[in-house]
Amino acid sequence: MKNNSTVSNLYHFNWIYAPLILIEKSEQRLNSVINVTGEFPGTFPISVWVTHRNCWLCRPVARNVTMLQITEFVTGNLTIAQIEDSRFIKSGSSSSMGAVTRISFCLHDPSNYFKAASFVYNWDFGDGVYQITKEPFVYCNYSTTGNRTVHLKVVAEWKQIGSIIHETETVQKTGDFTTALELLDAVKSINVVGSRETHVMENLSLSLHINGTPPLALCWLIKSECIPLEGEKCHLVVITGSCYNLSHTFSDAGQYCLSVRVQNGVTMLQTYHEIKVWPTGIQPAFFVLLCIVLVSVMVGLVLYTTFRSNTQQKDLVEVADFDFSPLSDKSLSAHSESGCGQVCCRSCFLRSSQEAARESHEFLLSFYKPVKMYTV
């Protein structure tokens, strides 16, 4: 306590607030607070400078000035908030079409001047709808996009003892407030149009089609995995239409993901687009075509080999059916066969088969001999 008292006694706060009337003044450890009032409306300057308590003529260690506006009307401001899933998701002058919007009035009364007053709020939503409430807020839902101007008239009433006749009288103060409300269509979808495959050092072009009311803040980033985009750690652009074209060249092969975030002041939407990057010179279609060609060649080779083998066997059978031996050989063979009879039929059959095979072999050899031609 001694230390605090010593510190508080180090400085002196010098206020200038004329022509206002001082109601109350309090000083704490390192700050000072005053309450003032005015007898007529207007804007008045209030200044303060701080000096060491034991040195009035020394240079001030701190100084400041502010402007105080005194009015005979109720003061405050209007705030707009969009509600989704029973929670506030955005505050500002914009709202999404079809969403529940809360419009609130915040009273500015630092001196508790209206502590005994009762309030009535007259709302004009700018679309032909009016409402009177005793609460300083309302909920509304707009069905069309565009700009709206919300008007509010605040009436404050309370009773007090008159200063002249000392009778109870009713005092009334009013205030008029206006705010602009921009109704936008929420970002409903993001469609990424383009290929999902490319290869190294090839320019990949993609087109983003956005269903939402511009202007739109678009943020995109390509990484090895899909990640939610937060803040401005991405390529941020502002577009005034519903389409955006982007291009990118990959230096390494692998699996990549395009993350896209779009917002228009009332809603935000994210989407992802996976991209496969192949090494240079290896195309999926070319690889498939090469496989098809190799399989076709192998099948054709097998078919050709089988067909050629069958043809050769057929030629051997047909040649074996013909007898190109001399006539004398035939007679000898017939005589031999008739001479053998039933006693040696088996040996004759074996010998005749060997002779037929030898004759066929000789015929094949003579058939493939080259033909020589002589000119006389």
Coordinates of C-alpha atoms in Angstrom, one line a residue:
M1 CA 0.0 0.0 0.0
K2 CA 2.8 2.4 0.7
N3 CA 4.3 1.7 -2.7
N4 CA 1.0 2.4 -4.4
S5 CA 0.5 5.6 -2.5
T6 CA 4.0 6.7 -3.4
V7 CA 3.4 6.0 -7.1
S8 CA 0.0 7.8 -7.1
N9 CA 1.6 10.8 -5.6
L10 CA 4.2 11.1 -8.3
Y11 CA 2.0 12.7 -10.9
H12 CA -0.7 15.4 -11.1
F13 CA -3.5 15.4 -13.7
N14 CA -4.5 18.8 -15.1
W15 CA -7.9 18.9 -16.8
I16 CA -9.4 21.6 -19.0
Y17 CA -13.1 21.1 -19.7
A18 CA -14.7 24.6 -19.7
P19 CA -17.5 25.5 -20.4
L20 CA -18.7 22.1 -19.2
I21 CA -19.6 21.5 -15.5
L22 CA -17.6 19.0 -13.5
I23 CA -19.7 16.5 -11.6
E24 CA -17.2 14.0 -10.3
K25 CA -13.4 13.4 -10.4
S26 CA -11.4 10.4 -9.2
E27 CA -7.8 9.4 -9.4
Q28 CA -6.2 6.0 -9.1
R29 CA -2.7 4.7 -9.3
L30 CA -1.8 5.9 -12.8
N31 CA -5.1 7.3 -14.2
S32 CA -7.7 9.9 -13.6
V33 CA -11.4 10.0 -14.5
I34 CA -13.8 12.9 -14.6
N35 CA -17.6 13.2 -15.2
V36 CA -18.9 16.4 -16.8
T37 CA -22.2 17.7 -18.1
G38 CA -23.4 20.5 -20.3
E39 CA -26.3 22.9 -20.2
F40 CA -26.6 23.1 -24.0
P41 CA -25.8 20.8 -27.0
G42 CA -22.6 21.1 -28.9
T43 CA -19.1 19.7 -29.4
F44 CA -16.6 20.6 -26.7
P45 CA -12.8 19.9 -26.4
I46 CA -11.5 18.2 -23.2
S47 CA -7.8 18.1 -22.7
V48 CA -5.4 16.8 -20.0
W49 CA -1.7 16.9 -19.3
V50 CA 0.3 15.1 -16.7
T51 CA 3.2 16.6 -14.7
H52 CA 5.2 15.6 -11.7
R53 CA 3.4 16.6 -8.6
N54 CA 6.3 18.5 -7.1
C55 CA 7.1 20.4 -10.3
W56 CA 4.3 22.3 -11.8
L57 CA 6.5 24.2 -14.2
C58 CA 8.3 21.1 -15.5
R59 CA 7.6 19.8 -19.0
P60 CA 4.5 17.5 -19.1
V61 CA 5.3 13.8 -19.2
A62 CA 2.0 13.1 -21.1
R63 CA -0.9 14.9 -22.7
N64 CA -4.0 14.1 -24.6
V65 CA -7.2 15.8 -26.0
T66 CA -10.6 14.5 -27.0
M67 CA -13.8 16.0 -28.4
L68 CA -17.1 15.5 -26.4
Q69 CA -20.4 15.8 -28.2
I70 CA -23.3 16.8 -26.1
T71 CA -26.7 16.3 -27.6
E72 CA -30.3 16.4 -26.5
F73 CA -31.0 13.2 -28.3
V74 CA -30.5 9.6 -27.6
T75 CA -27.0 8.4 -28.7
G76 CA -25.9 5.0 -29.8
N77 CA -25.3 2.9 -32.9
L78 CA -26.8 0.0 -34.9
T79 CA -25.0 -3.3 -35.4
I80 CA -25.8 -6.2 -37.9
A81 CA -25.0 -9.8 -37.3
Q82 CA -25.8 -12.9 -39.3
I83 CA -27.0 -16.0 -37.5
E84 CA -26.5 -19.6 -38.5
D85 CA -27.1 -22.7 -36.5
S86 CA -28.1 -20.6 -33.5
R87 CA -24.8 -18.8 -33.3
F88 CA -23.4 -15.5 -34.6
I89 CA -21.1 -16.1 -37.6
K90 CA -20.5 -12.6 -38.9
S91 CA -20.9 -8.9 -38.0
G92 CA -20.8 -6.1 -40.4
S93 CA -23.0 -4.3 -43.0
S94 CA -23.5 -7.3 -45.2
S95 CA -25.8 -10.3 -44.8
S96 CA -26.6 -13.4 -46.8
M97 CA -29.9 -13.6 -48.6
G98 CA -32.2 -16.1 -46.9
A99 CA -30.2 -16.1 -43.6
V100 CA -31.5 -14.9 -40.3
T101 CA -30.1 -11.4 -39.6
R102 CA -30.1 -9.7 -36.2
I103 CA -30.1 -5.9 -36.0
S104 CA -29.3 -4.5 -32.6
F105 CA -29.2 -1.0 -31.1
C106 CA -26.4 -0.3 -28.6
L107 CA -27.1 2.7 -26.3
H108 CA -24.2 5.0 -25.5
D109 CA -24.7 6.2 -21.9
P110 CA -21.5 6.3 -20.0
S111 CA -22.9 8.6 -17.3
N112 CA -26.1 6.5 -16.7
Y113 CA -28.3 9.4 -17.7
F114 CA -31.0 7.0 -19.0
K115 CA -30.8 4.6 -16.0
A116 CA -34.5 5.2 -15.1
A117 CA -35.8 5.5 -18.7
S118 CA -38.0 3.0 -20.6
F119 CA -37.4 2.6 -24.3
V120 CA -39.6 2.0 -27.3
Y121 CA -38.0 1.0 -30.7
N122 CA -39.6 1.7 -34.0
W123 CA -38.0 -0.3 -36.8
D124 CA -38.2 0.2 -40.6
F125 CA -36.4 -2.5 -42.5
G126 CA -36.4 -0.7 -45.9
D127 CA -38.5 -3.2 -47.7
G128 CA -41.9 -2.0 -46.5
V129 CA -41.9 -3.9 -43.3
Y130 CA -42.2 -2.1 -39.9
Q131 CA -42.0 -3.3 -36.3
I132 CA -42.3 -1.9 -32.8
T133 CA -40.4 -3.6 -30.0
K134 CA -39.4 -2.9 -26.4
E135 CA -36.1 -4.8 -26.9
P136 CA -33.2 -3.2 -28.6
F137 CA -32.9 -5.9 -31.2
V138 CA -34.9 -7.6 -33.9
Y139 CA -34.6 -10.6 -36.2
C140 CA -35.3 -10.4 -39.9
N141 CA -35.0 -12.5 -43.0
Y142 CA -34.7 -10.9 -46.5
S143 CA -35.7 -13.0 -49.5
T144 CA -34.0 -10.9 -52.3
T145 CA -30.6 -9.6 -52.9
G146 CA -29.7 -5.9 -53.0
N147 CA -29.1 -2.9 -50.8
R148 CA -31.4 -2.0 -47.9
T149 CA -31.5 1.0 -45.6
V150 CA -32.7 0.2 -42.0
H151 CA -34.1 3.1 -40.0
L152 CA -34.7 3.1 -36.2
K153 CA -36.4 5.6 -34.0
V154 CA -35.7 5.3 -30.3
V155 CA -38.0 6.9 -27.7
A156 CA -36.8 7.1 -24.1
E157 CA -39.2 8.3 -21.3
W158 CA -38.8 8.7 -17.5
K159 CA -40.2 10.7 -14.7
Q160 CA -38.3 13.3 -12.6
I161 CA -39.0 16.1 -10.2
G162 CA -39.2 19.5 -11.9
S163 CA -36.6 22.1 -10.9
I164 CA -39.1 25.0 -10.8
I165 CA -42.4 23.8 -9.5
H166 CA -41.0 20.6 -7.9
E167 CA -43.7 18.4 -9.4
T168 CA -43.3 15.1 -11.2
E169 CA -43.0 15.5 -14.9
T170 CA -42.3 13.2 -17.8
V171 CA -39.1 13.7 -19.7
Q172 CA -38.8 12.3 -23.3
K173 CA -35.7 11.9 -25.4
T174 CA -35.6 10.6 -29.0
G175 CA -33.0 9.5 -31.4
D176 CA -32.9 8.5 -35.1
F177 CA -30.5 6.0 -36.5
T178 CA -29.8 4.6 -40.0
T179 CA -27.6 1.9 -41.3
A180 CA -27.0 0.4 -44.7
L181 CA -27.5 -3.4 -45.2
E182 CA -26.1 -5.2 -48.3
L183 CA -27.8 -8.5 -49.0
L184 CA -25.6 -10.9 -51.0
D185 CA -26.2 -14.4 -52.4
A186 CA -24.2 -16.9 -50.4
V187 CA -21.4 -18.9 -52.1
K188 CA -23.2 -22.1 -52.8
S189 CA -20.7 -24.1 -54.9
I190 CA -17.2 -24.1 -56.5
N191 CA -16.7 -26.2 -59.6
V192 CA -13.1 -27.0 -60.8
V193 CA -13.0 -27.7 -64.5
G194 CA -9.8 -29.2 -65.9
S195 CA -7.7 -32.3 -66.1
R196 CA -6.7 -34.3 -63.0
E197 CA -3.5 -35.6 -64.6
T198 CA -0.5 -33.9 -66.1
H199 CA 3.3 -34.5 -66.2
V200 CA 6.3 -32.6 -65.1
M201 CA 7.1 -29.3 -66.8
E202 CA 3.8 -29.1 -68.5
N203 CA 1.5 -26.2 -68.0
L204 CA -1.8 -27.3 -66.4
S205 CA -4.8 -25.0 -66.9
L206 CA -7.8 -25.1 -64.6
S207 CA -11.0 -23.1 -64.6
L208 CA -13.0 -22.2 -61.4
H209 CA -16.7 -21.6 -61.7
I210 CA -18.2 -20.1 -58.5
N211 CA -21.9 -19.8 -57.7
G212 CA -22.1 -16.7 -55.5
T213 CA -22.6 -12.9 -55.6
P214 CA -19.4 -11.0 -56.4
P215 CA -17.1 -9.4 -55.5
L216 CA -15.4 -12.6 -54.4
A217 CA -12.2 -13.1 -52.5
L218 CA -10.6 -16.2 -53.9
C219 CA -7.6 -17.9 -52.3
W220 CA -5.9 -21.0 -53.8
L221 CA -2.9 -23.1 -52.9
I222 CA -1.3 -26.3 -54.4
K223 CA 0.3 -28.7 -51.9
S224 CA 1.1 -32.4 -51.6
E225 CA -2.0 -32.8 -49.4
C226 CA -5.4 -31.1 -49.0
I227 CA -5.3 -28.6 -46.2
P228 CA -7.9 -26.0 -45.0
L229 CA -6.9 -22.5 -46.0
E230 CA -6.7 -20.0 -43.1
G231 CA -5.6 -16.4 -43.2
E232 CA -3.7 -15.2 -46.2
K233 CA -1.1 -18.0 -46.6
C234 CA -2.2 -18.6 -50.2
H235 CA -2.6 -16.9 -53.6
L236 CA -5.3 -14.3 -52.8
V237 CA -7.2 -12.6 -55.7
V238 CA -10.3 -10.5 -55.8
I239 CA -12.7 -11.2 -58.8
T240 CA -15.8 -9.4 -59.9
G241 CA -17.2 -12.2 -61.9
S242 CA -18.1 -15.9 -61.4
C243 CA -15.2 -17.5 -63.2
Y244 CA -11.4 -17.6 -62.6
N245 CA -8.7 -19.3 -64.7
L246 CA -5.4 -20.4 -63.2
S247 CA -2.4 -22.2 -64.5
H248 CA 0.5 -24.0 -62.8
T249 CA 3.6 -25.9 -63.9
F250 CA 4.8 -28.8 -61.7
S251 CA 8.6 -29.5 -61.3
D252 CA 8.3 -32.8 -59.5
A253 CA 6.1 -35.9 -60.1
G254 CA 3.7 -37.1 -57.4
Q255 CA 0.2 -36.6 -56.0
Y256 CA -0.9 -33.0 -55.4
C257 CA -4.0 -31.2 -54.1
L258 CA -5.5 -27.9 -55.1
S259 CA -7.2 -26.2 -52.2
V260 CA -9.6 -23.4 -53.0
R261 CA -11.4 -21.0 -50.6
V262 CA -14.0 -18.4 -51.8
Q263 CA -15.8 -15.8 -49.7
N264 CA -18.0 -12.8 -50.5
G265 CA -18.4 -11.0 -47.2
V266 CA -21.3 -13.1 -45.9
T267 CA -20.2 -16.7 -46.4
M268 CA -17.1 -18.8 -47.0
L269 CA -16.7 -22.1 -48.9
Q270 CA -13.8 -24.4 -49.5
T271 CA -13.2 -27.2 -52.0
Y272 CA -10.4 -29.5 -53.1
H273 CA -9.1 -30.9 -56.4
E274 CA -6.6 -33.8 -56.6
I275 CA -4.0 -33.8 -59.3
K276 CA -1.7 -36.6 -60.4
V277 CA 1.7 -35.6 -61.9
W278 CA 3.5 -38.1 -64.0
P279 CA 7.3 -38.1 -64.8
T280 CA 8.5 -36.6 -68.0
G281 CA 8.0 -38.9 -71.1
I282 CA 5.7 -41.3 -69.5
Q283 CA 2.1 -40.8 -70.6
P284 CA -0.6 -43.1 -69.3
A285 CA -2.3 -43.4 -72.7
F286 CA 1.0 -44.1 -74.4
F287 CA 1.8 -46.8 -71.8
V288 CA -1.5 -48.5 -72.4
L289 CA -1.1 -48.3 -76.2
L290 CA 2.4 -49.8 -75.9
C291 CA 1.0 -52.7 -73.9
I292 CA -1.8 -53.3 -76.4
V293 CA 0.8 -53.4 -79.3
L294 CA 3.0 -55.8 -77.5
V295 CA 0.1 -58.2 -76.6
S296 CA -1.1 -58.0 -80.2
V297 CA 2.4 -58.8 -81.6
M298 CA 2.7 -61.8 -79.2
V299 CA -0.8 -63.1 -80.2
G300 CA -0.1 -62.7 -83.8
L301 CA 3.2 -64.5 -83.5
V302 CA 1.5 -67.4 -81.8
L303 CA -1.2 -67.6 -84.4
Y304 CA 1.3 -67.5 -87.2
T305 CA 3.5 -70.2 -85.7
T306 CA 0.4 -72.5 -85.2
F307 CA -0.9 -71.9 -88.7
R308 CA 2.5 -72.5 -90.3
S309 CA 3.0 -75.8 -88.4
N310 CA -0.5 -77.0 -89.5
T311 CA 0.3 -76.2 -93.1
Q312 CA 3.6 -78.1 -93.2
Q313 CA 2.0 -81.2 -91.7
K314 CA -0.8 -81.0 -94.3
D315 CA 1.8 -80.8 -97.1
L316 CA 3.6 -83.9 -95.8
V317 CA 0.4 -85.9 -95.8
E318 CA -0.6 -84.8 -99.3
V319 CA 2.8 -85.7 -100.7
A320 CA 2.7 -89.1 -99.1
D321 CA -0.5 -89.9 -101.1
F322 CA 1.3 -89.7 -104.4
D323 CA 3.6 -92.4 -105.9
F324 CA 6.3 -91.1 -108.2
S325 CA 8.3 -94.3 -108.5
P326 CA 9.0 -95.8 -112.0
L327 CA 6.6 -98.3 -113.5
S328 CA 9.1 -101.2 -113.2
D329 CA 9.3 -100.5 -109.4
K330 CA 5.5 -100.8 -109.2
S331 CA 5.5 -104.1 -111.0
L332 CA 8.2 -105.4 -108.8
S333 CA 6.4 -104.2 -105.7
A334 CA 3.1 -105.8 -106.9
H335 CA 4.8 -109.0 -107.7
S336 CA 6.5 -109.0 -104.4
E337 CA 3.3 -108.4 -102.6
S338 CA 1.4 -111.1 -104.4
G339 CA 4.3 -113.5 -103.9
C340 CA 4.4 -113.0 -100.2
G341 CA 0.8 -113.9 -99.6
Q342 CA -0.5 -114.3 -96.2
V343 CA 2.6 -115.9 -94.9
C344 CA 4.8 -112.7 -94.9
C345 CA 2.2 -110.0 -95.0
R346 CA 3.6 -108.2 -91.9
S347 CA 7.1 -108.0 -93.2
C348 CA 5.9 -106.8 -96.6
F349 CA 3.7 -104.1 -95.0
L350 CA 6.7 -102.8 -93.0
R351 CA 8.9 -102.8 -96.0
S352 CA 6.3 -101.0 -98.2
S353 CA 5.9 -98.3 -95.5
Q354 CA 9.6 -97.7 -95.4
E355 CA 9.8 -97.5 -99.1
A356 CA 7.0 -95.0 -99.2
A357 CA 8.6 -92.8 -96.6
R358 CA 11.9 -92.9 -98.5
E359 CA 10.2 -92.0 -101.7
S360 CA 8.4 -89.1 -100.1
H361 CA 11.6 -87.8 -98.5
E362 CA 13.4 -88.0 -101.9
F363 CA 10.5 -86.1 -103.5
L364 CA 10.7 -83.3 -101.0
L365 CA 14.4 -83.0 -101.5
S366 CA 14.1 -82.9 -105.2
F367 CA 11.2 -80.4 -104.9
Y368 CA 13.2 -77.8 -103.0
K369 CA 16.3 -78.1 -105.3
P370 CA 17.0 -74.9 -107.2
V371 CA 16.2 -75.0 -110.9
K372 CA 19.0 -74.1 -113.3
M373 CA 18.2 -72.5 -116.6
Y374 CA 20.5 -72.5 -119.7
T375 CA 20.3 -70.3 -122.7
V376 CA 21.3 -71.8 -126.1

